[in-house]
Tab-separated table of C-alpha atoms in Angstrom:
chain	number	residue	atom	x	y	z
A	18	UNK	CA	0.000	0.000	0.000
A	19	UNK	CA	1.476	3.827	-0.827
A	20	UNK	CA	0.333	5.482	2.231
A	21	UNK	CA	0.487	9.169	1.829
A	22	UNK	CA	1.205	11.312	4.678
A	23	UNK	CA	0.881	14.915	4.655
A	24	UNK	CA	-1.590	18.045	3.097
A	25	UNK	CA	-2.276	19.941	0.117
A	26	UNK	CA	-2.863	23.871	0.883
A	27	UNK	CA	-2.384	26.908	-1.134
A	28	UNK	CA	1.505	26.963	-0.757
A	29	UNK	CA	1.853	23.621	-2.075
A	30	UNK	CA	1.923	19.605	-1.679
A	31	UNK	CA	3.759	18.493	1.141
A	32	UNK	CA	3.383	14.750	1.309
A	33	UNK	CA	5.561	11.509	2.325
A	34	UNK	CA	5.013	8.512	1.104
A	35	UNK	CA	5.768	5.267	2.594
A	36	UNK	CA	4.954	2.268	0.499
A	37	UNK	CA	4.349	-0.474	3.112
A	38	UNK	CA	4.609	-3.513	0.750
A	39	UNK	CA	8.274	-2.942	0.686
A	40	UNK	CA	9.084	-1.570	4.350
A	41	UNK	CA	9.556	-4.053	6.781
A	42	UNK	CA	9.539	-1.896	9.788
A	43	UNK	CA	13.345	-2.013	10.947
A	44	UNK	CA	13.081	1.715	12.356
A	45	UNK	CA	16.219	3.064	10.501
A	46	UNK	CA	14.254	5.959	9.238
A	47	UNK	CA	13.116	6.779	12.838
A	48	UNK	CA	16.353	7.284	13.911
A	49	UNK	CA	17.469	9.000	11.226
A	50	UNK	CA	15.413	11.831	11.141
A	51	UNK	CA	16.301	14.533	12.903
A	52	UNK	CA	12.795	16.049	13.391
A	53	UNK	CA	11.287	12.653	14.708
A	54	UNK	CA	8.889	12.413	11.799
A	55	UNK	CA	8.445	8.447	11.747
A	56	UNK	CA	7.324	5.989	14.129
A	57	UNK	CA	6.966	2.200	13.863
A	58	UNK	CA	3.906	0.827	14.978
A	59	UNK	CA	3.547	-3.287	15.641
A	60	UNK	CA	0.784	-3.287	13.405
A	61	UNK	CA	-0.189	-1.048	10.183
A	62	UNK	CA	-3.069	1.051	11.126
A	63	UNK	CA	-4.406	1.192	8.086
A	64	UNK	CA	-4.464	-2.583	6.931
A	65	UNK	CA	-5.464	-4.186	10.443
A	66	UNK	CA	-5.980	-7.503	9.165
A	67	UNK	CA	-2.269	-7.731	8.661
A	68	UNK	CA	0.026	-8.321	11.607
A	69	UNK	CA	3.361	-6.665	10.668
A	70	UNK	CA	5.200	-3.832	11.872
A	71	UNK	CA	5.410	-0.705	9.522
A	72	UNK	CA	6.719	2.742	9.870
A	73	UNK	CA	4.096	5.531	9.693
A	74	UNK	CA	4.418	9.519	9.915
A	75	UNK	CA	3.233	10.254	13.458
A	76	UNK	CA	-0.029	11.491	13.752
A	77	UNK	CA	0.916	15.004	15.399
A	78	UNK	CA	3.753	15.717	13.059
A	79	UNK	CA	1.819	15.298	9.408
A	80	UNK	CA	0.191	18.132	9.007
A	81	UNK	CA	3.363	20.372	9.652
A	82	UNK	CA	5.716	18.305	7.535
A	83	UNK	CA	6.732	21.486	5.169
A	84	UNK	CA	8.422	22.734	9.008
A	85	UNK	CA	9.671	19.835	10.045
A	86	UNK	CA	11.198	18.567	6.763
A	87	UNK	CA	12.463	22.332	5.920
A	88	UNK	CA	15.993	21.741	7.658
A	89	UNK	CA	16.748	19.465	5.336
A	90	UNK	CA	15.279	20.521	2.602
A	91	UNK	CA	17.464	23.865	2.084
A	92	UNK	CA	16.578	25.859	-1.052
A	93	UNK	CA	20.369	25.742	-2.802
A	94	UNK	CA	21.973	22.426	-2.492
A	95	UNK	CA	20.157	19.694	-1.660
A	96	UNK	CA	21.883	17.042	-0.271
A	97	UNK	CA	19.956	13.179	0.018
A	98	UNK	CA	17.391	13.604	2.479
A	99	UNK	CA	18.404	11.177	6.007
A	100	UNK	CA	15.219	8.811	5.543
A	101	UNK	CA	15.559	8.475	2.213
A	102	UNK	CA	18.747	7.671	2.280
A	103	UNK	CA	18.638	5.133	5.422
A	104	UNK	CA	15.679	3.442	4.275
A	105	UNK	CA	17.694	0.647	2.262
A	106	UNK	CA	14.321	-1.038	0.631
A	107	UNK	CA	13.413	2.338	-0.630
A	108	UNK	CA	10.575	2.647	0.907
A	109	UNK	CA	10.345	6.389	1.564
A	110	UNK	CA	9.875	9.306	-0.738
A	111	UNK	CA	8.581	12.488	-0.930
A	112	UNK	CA	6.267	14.917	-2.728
A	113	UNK	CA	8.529	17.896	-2.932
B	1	UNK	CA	-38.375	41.088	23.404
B	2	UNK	CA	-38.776	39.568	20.401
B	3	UNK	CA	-38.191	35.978	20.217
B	4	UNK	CA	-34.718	35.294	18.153
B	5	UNK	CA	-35.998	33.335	15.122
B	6	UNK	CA	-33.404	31.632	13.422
B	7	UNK	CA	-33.483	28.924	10.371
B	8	UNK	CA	-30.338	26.564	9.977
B	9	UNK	CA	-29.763	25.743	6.804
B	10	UNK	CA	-27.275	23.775	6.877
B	11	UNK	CA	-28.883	21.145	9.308
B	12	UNK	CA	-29.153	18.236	7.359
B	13	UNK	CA	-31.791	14.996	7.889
B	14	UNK	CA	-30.758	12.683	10.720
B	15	UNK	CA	-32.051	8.852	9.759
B	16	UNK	CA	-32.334	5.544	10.971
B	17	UNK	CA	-33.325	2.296	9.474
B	18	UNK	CA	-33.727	-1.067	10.092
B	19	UNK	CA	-33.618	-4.234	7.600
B	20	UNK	CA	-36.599	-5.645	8.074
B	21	UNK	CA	-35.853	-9.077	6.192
B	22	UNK	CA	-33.410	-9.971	8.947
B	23	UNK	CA	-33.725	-11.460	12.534
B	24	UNK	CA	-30.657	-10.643	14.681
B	25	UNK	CA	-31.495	-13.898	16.929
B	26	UNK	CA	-30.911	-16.163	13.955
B	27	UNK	CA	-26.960	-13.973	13.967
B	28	UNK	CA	-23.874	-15.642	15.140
B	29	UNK	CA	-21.874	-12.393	15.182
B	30	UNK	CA	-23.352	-9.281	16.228
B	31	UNK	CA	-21.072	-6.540	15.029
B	32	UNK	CA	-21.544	-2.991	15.220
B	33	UNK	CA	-19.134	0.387	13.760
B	34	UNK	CA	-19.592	3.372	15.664
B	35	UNK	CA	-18.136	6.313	13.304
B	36	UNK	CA	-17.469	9.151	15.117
B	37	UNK	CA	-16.672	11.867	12.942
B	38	UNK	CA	-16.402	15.772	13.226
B	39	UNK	CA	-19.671	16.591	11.151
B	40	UNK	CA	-21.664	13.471	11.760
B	41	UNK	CA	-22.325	10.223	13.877
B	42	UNK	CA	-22.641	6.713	12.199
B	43	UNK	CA	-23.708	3.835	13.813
B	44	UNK	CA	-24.062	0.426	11.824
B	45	UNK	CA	-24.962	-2.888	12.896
B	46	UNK	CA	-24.085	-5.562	10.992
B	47	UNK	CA	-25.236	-9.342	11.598
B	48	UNK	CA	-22.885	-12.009	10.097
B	49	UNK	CA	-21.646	-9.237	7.546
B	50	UNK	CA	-24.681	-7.869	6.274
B	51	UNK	CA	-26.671	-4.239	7.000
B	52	UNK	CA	-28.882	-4.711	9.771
B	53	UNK	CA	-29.692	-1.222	11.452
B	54	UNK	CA	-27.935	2.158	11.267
B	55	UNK	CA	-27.967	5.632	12.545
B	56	UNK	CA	-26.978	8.828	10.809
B	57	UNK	CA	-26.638	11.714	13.154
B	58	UNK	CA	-25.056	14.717	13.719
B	59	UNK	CA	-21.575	15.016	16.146
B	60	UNK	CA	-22.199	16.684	19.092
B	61	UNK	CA	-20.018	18.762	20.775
B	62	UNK	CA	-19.121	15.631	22.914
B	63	UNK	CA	-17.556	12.887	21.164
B	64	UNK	CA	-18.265	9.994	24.199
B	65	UNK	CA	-22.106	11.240	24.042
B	66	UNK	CA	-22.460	11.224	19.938
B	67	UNK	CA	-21.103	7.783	19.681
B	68	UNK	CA	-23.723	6.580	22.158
B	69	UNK	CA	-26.437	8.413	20.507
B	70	UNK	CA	-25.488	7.155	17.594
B	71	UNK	CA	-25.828	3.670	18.782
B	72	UNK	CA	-28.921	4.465	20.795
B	73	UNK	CA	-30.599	5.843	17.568
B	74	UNK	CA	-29.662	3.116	15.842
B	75	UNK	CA	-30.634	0.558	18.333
B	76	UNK	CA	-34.008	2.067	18.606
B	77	UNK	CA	-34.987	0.538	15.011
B	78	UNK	CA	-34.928	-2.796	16.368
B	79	UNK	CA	-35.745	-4.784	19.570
B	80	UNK	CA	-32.300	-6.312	20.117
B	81	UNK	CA	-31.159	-5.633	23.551
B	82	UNK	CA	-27.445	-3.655	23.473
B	83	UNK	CA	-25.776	-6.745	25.032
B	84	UNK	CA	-25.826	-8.864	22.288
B	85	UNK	CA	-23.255	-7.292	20.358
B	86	UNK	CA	-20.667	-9.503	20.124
B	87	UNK	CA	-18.058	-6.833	19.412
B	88	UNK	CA	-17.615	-2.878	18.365
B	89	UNK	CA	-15.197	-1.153	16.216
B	90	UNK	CA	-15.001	2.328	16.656
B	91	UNK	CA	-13.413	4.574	14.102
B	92	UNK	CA	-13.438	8.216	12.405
B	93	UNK	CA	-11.875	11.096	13.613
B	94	UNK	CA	-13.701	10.428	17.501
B	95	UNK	CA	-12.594	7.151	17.380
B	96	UNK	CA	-10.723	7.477	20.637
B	97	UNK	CA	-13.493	8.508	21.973
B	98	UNK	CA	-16.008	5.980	21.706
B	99	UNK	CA	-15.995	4.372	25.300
B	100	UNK	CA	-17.155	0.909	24.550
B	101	UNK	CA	-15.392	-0.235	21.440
B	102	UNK	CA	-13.539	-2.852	21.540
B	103	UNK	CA	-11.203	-0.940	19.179
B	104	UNK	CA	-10.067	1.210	16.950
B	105	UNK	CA	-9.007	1.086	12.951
B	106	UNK	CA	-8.304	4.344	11.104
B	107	UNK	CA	-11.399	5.655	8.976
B	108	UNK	CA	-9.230	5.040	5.476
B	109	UNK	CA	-9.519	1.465	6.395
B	110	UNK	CA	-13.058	1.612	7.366
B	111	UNK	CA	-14.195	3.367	3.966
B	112	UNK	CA	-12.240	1.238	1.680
B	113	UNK	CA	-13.908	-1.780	3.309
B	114	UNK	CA	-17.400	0.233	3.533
B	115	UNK	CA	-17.471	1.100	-0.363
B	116	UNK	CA	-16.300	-2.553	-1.030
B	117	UNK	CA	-19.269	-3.603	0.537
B	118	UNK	CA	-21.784	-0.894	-0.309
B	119	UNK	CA	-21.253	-0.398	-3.792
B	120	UNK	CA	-19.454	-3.923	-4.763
B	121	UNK	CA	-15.810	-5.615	-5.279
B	122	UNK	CA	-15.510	-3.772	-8.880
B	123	UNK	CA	-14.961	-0.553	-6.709
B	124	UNK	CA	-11.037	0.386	-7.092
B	125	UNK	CA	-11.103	4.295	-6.501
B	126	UNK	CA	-13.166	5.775	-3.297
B	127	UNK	CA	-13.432	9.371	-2.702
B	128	UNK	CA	-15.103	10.440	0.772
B	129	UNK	CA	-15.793	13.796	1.316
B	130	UNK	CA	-16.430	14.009	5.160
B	131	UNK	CA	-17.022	17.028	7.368
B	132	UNK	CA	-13.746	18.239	7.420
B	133	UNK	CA	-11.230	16.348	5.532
B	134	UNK	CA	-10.944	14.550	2.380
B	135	UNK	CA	-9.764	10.995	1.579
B	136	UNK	CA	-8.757	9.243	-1.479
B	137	UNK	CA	-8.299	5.714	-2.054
B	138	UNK	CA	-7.637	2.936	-4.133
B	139	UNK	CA	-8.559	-0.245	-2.875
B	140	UNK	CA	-8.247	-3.925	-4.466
B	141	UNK	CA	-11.383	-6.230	-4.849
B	142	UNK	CA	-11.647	-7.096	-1.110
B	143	UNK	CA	-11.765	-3.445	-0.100
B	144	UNK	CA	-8.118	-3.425	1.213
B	145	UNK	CA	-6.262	-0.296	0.741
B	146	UNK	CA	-3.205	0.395	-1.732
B	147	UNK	CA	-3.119	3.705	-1.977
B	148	UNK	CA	-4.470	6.876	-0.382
B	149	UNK	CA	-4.414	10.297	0.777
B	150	UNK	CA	-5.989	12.527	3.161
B	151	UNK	CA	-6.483	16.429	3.577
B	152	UNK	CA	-7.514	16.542	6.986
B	153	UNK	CA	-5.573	20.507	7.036
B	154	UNK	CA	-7.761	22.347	4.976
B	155	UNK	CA	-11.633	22.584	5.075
B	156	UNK	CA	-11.489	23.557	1.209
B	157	UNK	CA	-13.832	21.466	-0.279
B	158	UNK	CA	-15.305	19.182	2.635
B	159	UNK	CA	-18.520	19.351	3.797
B	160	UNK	CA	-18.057	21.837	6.681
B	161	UNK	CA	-17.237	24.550	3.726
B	162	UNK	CA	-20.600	23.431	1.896
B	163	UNK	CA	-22.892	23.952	5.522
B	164	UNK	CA	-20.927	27.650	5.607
B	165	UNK	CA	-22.016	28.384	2.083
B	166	UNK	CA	-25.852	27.091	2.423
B	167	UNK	CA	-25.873	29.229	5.924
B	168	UNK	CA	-24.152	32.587	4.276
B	169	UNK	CA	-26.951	32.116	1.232
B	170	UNK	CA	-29.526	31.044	3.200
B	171	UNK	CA	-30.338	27.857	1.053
B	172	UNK	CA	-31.688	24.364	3.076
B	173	UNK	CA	-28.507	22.616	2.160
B	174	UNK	CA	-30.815	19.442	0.618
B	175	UNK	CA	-31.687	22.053	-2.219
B	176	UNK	CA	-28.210	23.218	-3.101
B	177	UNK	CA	-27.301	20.552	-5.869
B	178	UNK	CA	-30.123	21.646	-7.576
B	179	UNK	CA	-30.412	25.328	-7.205
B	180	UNK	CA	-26.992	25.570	-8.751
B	181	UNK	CA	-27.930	24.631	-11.530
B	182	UNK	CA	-30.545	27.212	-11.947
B	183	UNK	CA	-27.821	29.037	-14.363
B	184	UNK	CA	-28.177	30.581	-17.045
B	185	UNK	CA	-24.805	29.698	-18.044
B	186	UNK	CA	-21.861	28.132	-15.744
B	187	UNK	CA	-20.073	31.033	-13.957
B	188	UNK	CA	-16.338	31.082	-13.026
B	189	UNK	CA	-15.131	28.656	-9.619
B	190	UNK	CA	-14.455	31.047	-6.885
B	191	UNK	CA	-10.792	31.577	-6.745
B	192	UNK	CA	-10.125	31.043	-3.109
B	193	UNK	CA	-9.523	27.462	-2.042
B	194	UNK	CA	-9.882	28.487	1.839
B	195	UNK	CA	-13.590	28.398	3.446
B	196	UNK	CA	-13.099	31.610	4.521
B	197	UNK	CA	-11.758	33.546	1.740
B	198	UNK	CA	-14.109	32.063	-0.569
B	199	UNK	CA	-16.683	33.470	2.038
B	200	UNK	CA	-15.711	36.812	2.101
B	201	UNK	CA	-15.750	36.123	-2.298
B	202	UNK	CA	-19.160	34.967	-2.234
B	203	UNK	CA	-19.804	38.031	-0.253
B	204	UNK	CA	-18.198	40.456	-2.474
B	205	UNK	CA	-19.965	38.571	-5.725
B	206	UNK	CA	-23.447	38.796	-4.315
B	207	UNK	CA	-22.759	42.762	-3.923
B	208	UNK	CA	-21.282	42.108	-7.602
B	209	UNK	CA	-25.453	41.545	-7.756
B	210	UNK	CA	-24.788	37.625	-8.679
B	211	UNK	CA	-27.780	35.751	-7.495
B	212	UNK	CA	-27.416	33.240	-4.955
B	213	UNK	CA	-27.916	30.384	-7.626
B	214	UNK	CA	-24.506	32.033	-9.422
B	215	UNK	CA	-22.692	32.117	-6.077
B	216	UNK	CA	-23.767	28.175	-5.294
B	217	UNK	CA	-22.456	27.273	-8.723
B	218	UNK	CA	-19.232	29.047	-8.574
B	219	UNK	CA	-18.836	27.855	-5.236
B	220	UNK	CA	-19.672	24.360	-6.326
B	221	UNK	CA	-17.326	24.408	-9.247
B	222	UNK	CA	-14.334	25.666	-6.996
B	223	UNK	CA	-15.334	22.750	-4.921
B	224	UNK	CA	-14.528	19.684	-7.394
B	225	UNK	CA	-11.571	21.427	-8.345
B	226	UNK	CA	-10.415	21.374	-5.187
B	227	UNK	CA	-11.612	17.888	-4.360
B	228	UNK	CA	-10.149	16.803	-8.232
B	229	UNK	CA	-6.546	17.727	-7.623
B	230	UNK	CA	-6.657	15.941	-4.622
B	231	UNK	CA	-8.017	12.697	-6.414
B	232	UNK	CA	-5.277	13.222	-9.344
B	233	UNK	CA	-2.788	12.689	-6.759
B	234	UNK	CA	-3.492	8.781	-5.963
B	235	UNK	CA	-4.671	8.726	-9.831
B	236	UNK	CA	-8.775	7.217	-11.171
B	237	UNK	CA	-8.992	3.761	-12.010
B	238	UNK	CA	-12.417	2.386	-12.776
B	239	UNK	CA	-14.959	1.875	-10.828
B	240	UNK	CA	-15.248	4.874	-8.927
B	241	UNK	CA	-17.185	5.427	-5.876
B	242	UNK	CA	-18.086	8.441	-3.604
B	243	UNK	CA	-18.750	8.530	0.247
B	244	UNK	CA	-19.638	10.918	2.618
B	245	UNK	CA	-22.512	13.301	3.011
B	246	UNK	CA	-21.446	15.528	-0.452
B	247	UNK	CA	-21.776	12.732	-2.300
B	248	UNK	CA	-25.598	13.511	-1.885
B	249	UNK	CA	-24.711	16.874	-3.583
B	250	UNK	CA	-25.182	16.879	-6.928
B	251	UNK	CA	-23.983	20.406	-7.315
B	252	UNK	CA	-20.611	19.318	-6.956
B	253	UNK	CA	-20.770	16.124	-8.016
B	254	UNK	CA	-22.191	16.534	-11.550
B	255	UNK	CA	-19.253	18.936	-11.639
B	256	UNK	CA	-16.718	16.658	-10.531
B	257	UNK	CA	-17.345	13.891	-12.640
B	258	UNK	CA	-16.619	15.454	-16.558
B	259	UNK	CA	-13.107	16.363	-14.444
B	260	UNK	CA	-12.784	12.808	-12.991
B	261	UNK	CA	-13.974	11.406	-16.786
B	262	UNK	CA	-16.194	8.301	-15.512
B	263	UNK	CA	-19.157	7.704	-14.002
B	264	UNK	CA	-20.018	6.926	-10.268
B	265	UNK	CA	-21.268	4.083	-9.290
B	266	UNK	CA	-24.515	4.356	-7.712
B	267	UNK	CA	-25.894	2.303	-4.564
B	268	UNK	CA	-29.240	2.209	-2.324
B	269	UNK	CA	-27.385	2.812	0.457
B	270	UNK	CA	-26.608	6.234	2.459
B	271	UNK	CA	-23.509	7.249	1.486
B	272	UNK	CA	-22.655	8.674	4.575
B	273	UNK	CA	-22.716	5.296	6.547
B	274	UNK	CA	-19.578	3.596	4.740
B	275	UNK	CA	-17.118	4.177	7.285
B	276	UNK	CA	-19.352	2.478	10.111
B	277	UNK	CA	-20.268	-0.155	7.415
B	278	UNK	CA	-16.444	-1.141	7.048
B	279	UNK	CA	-15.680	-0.653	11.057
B	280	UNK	CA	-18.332	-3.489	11.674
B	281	UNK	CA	-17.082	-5.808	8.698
B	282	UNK	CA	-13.596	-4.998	10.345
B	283	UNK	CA	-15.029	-6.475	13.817
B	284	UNK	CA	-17.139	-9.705	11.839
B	285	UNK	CA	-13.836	-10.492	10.590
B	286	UNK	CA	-11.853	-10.317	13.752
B	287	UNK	CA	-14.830	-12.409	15.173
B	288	UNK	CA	-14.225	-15.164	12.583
B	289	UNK	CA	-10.879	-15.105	13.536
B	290	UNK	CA	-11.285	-15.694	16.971
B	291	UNK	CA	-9.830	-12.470	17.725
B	292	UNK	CA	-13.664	-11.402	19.053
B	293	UNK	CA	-14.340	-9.868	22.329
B	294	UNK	CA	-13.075	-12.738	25.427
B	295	UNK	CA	-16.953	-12.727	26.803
């Protein structure tokens, strides 16, 4: 499943999308974000018939993801964002 | 003093309904889905997986108290006494407040699984417009979830925005689908995406001298835009379905569907019971797993 985390408003699309047929819930992206975006929960909130754990984008920290995700996201040079990059099945991406 | 008279247009009917064709003492499971969410109150009960009583009411301002009203409204269509439900699924955006479920699953889950069931397996894309957020979803043929997206930031384009707009114009918000259309020809969307500056647009448009049918159609256009980029995002795939109160609005509906390019599919069901429809299919399966309520 592509779960989509985030909002649309008028300055823009700020979503994160985890797809959770490939992420197997090891919690590198949790610790690699600086502004404590992810969280892995024992069992994927949105598919409760299926027991596995999954990363998700906390609840209190999606709708402000342009202001969390702004430190790394500087306007020049953009280096690889942390989750991205530590998520080795590739799980992560994001809208912007 | 004179006696405040006041008329809300936006209040909407509040139903309940009973199958009469089934007899909940013939049920194994008794299942019910309370969803709680910030416009309006679902209850469904469900025995063995099919539609046995609901309630559609509006949300109080106290989340533990609409859930049970809900219930209690819905229980009051049929004779079965409350403790034979076997187990309750609350869900919406009160689901943490619904003090006797069982538990919890997230309302995308719940819809997927409530448009599987109310309008068929061949559903793949649901839209629900709720009171204050927006979700899309594609689901597979056993209403499980593969992709979705919320707005739950923004009122543009939810219900809440449509209940401002039939207050500010003083239309009964049953009649606005069709009093937009009273046109003479199709004026431009309001530009404002936000509730509020689309208010203070409307407001400016009906000095303008635009009648209030011109207003509701701009406004109604600016609303399937809004709710149209949002679908883009997750992409259409055939069939496509539509929850939630506004999908009882054809004023934005008949707009949204030339964008979307397909037609919706159509049920006898209320629209607006879906997510409580998939919460109790969501506890009927847990049942059947032995994963019920320890009694």
């Amino acid at each position: 499943m592509l779960a989509n985390y985030g909002y649309k408003d008028a300055s823009g699309d700020f979503f994160i999308t985890i797809d959770t047929d490939i992420c197997n819930g090891c919690g590198d992206c949790v610790s690699a974000c600086p502004a404590d975006i992810f969280e892995v929960m024992d069992e994927d909130p949105n598919d409760p018939l299926r027991d596995e754990p999954v990363a998700v984008v906390s609840a209190d920290k999606k709708k402000k993801l342009k202001y969390e995700c702004n430190p790394c996201k500087p306007a020049s040079e953009r280096p690889p964002l942390p989750c991205v990059e530590a998520c080795k099945a590739g799980a992560i991406s994001h809208s912007w | 003093m004179a006696e405040e008279k006041k008329q809300e247009f936006w209040r909407w009917t509040e139903s309940n309904w009973k199958n009469p064709d089934i007899d909940w003492k013939d049920a194994k499971f008794v299942t019910s889905g309370i969803d709680v969410g910030s416009v309006s109150s679902q209850a469904v009960i469900m025995t063995d997986g099919e539609i046995f009583a609901y309630g559609n009411m509006r949300t109080g301002s106290d989340s533990p108290d609409s859930a049970r009203n809900a219930l209690k409204f819905a229980m009051e269509a049929t004779d079965m006494p409350e403790d034979r439900m076997d187990y309750c699924v609350g869900t919406g955006y009160g689901r943490v407040n619904v003090p006797f479920a069982d538990r919890t699953i997230t309302e995308i889950a719940c819809h997927a699984r409530g448009a599987n069931f109310i309008y068929g397996p061949e559903v793949r894309t649901v839209l629900d417009i709720g009171g204050q957020d927006i979700k899309a979803i594609q689901c597979d043929e056993k209403g499980k979830v593969t992709n979705f997206i919320m707005n739950d930031k923004c009122a543009a384009g939810t219900g809440r925005g449509m209940e401002v707009f039939s207050d500010l114009l003083g239309v009964p918000i049953n009649y606005v689908g069709d009093r937009s259309f009273d046109v003479k020809e199709e004026p431009q969307p309001v530009s404002s995406t936000c509730v509020v500056y689309a208010k203070s647009e409307a407001t400016s448009l009906l000095r303008k001298g635009w009648s209030t049918e011109e207003v509701l159609a701009a406004y109604c256009s600016a609303m399937a835009d809004r709710i149209y980029s949002l679908v883009e995002r997750v992409g259409v795939e055939p069939e496509f379905a539509v929850t939630g109160g506004l999908a009882k609005n054809r004023g934005v509906m008949d707009r949204l569907m030339p964008m979307v390019g397909l037609k919706r599919m159509k049920t006898k069901w209320d629209t607006q019971i879906a997510g409580g429809v998939g919460a109790a299919l969501f506890g009927y399966a847990l049942c059947q797993k032995g994963k019920g309520r320890k009694k």
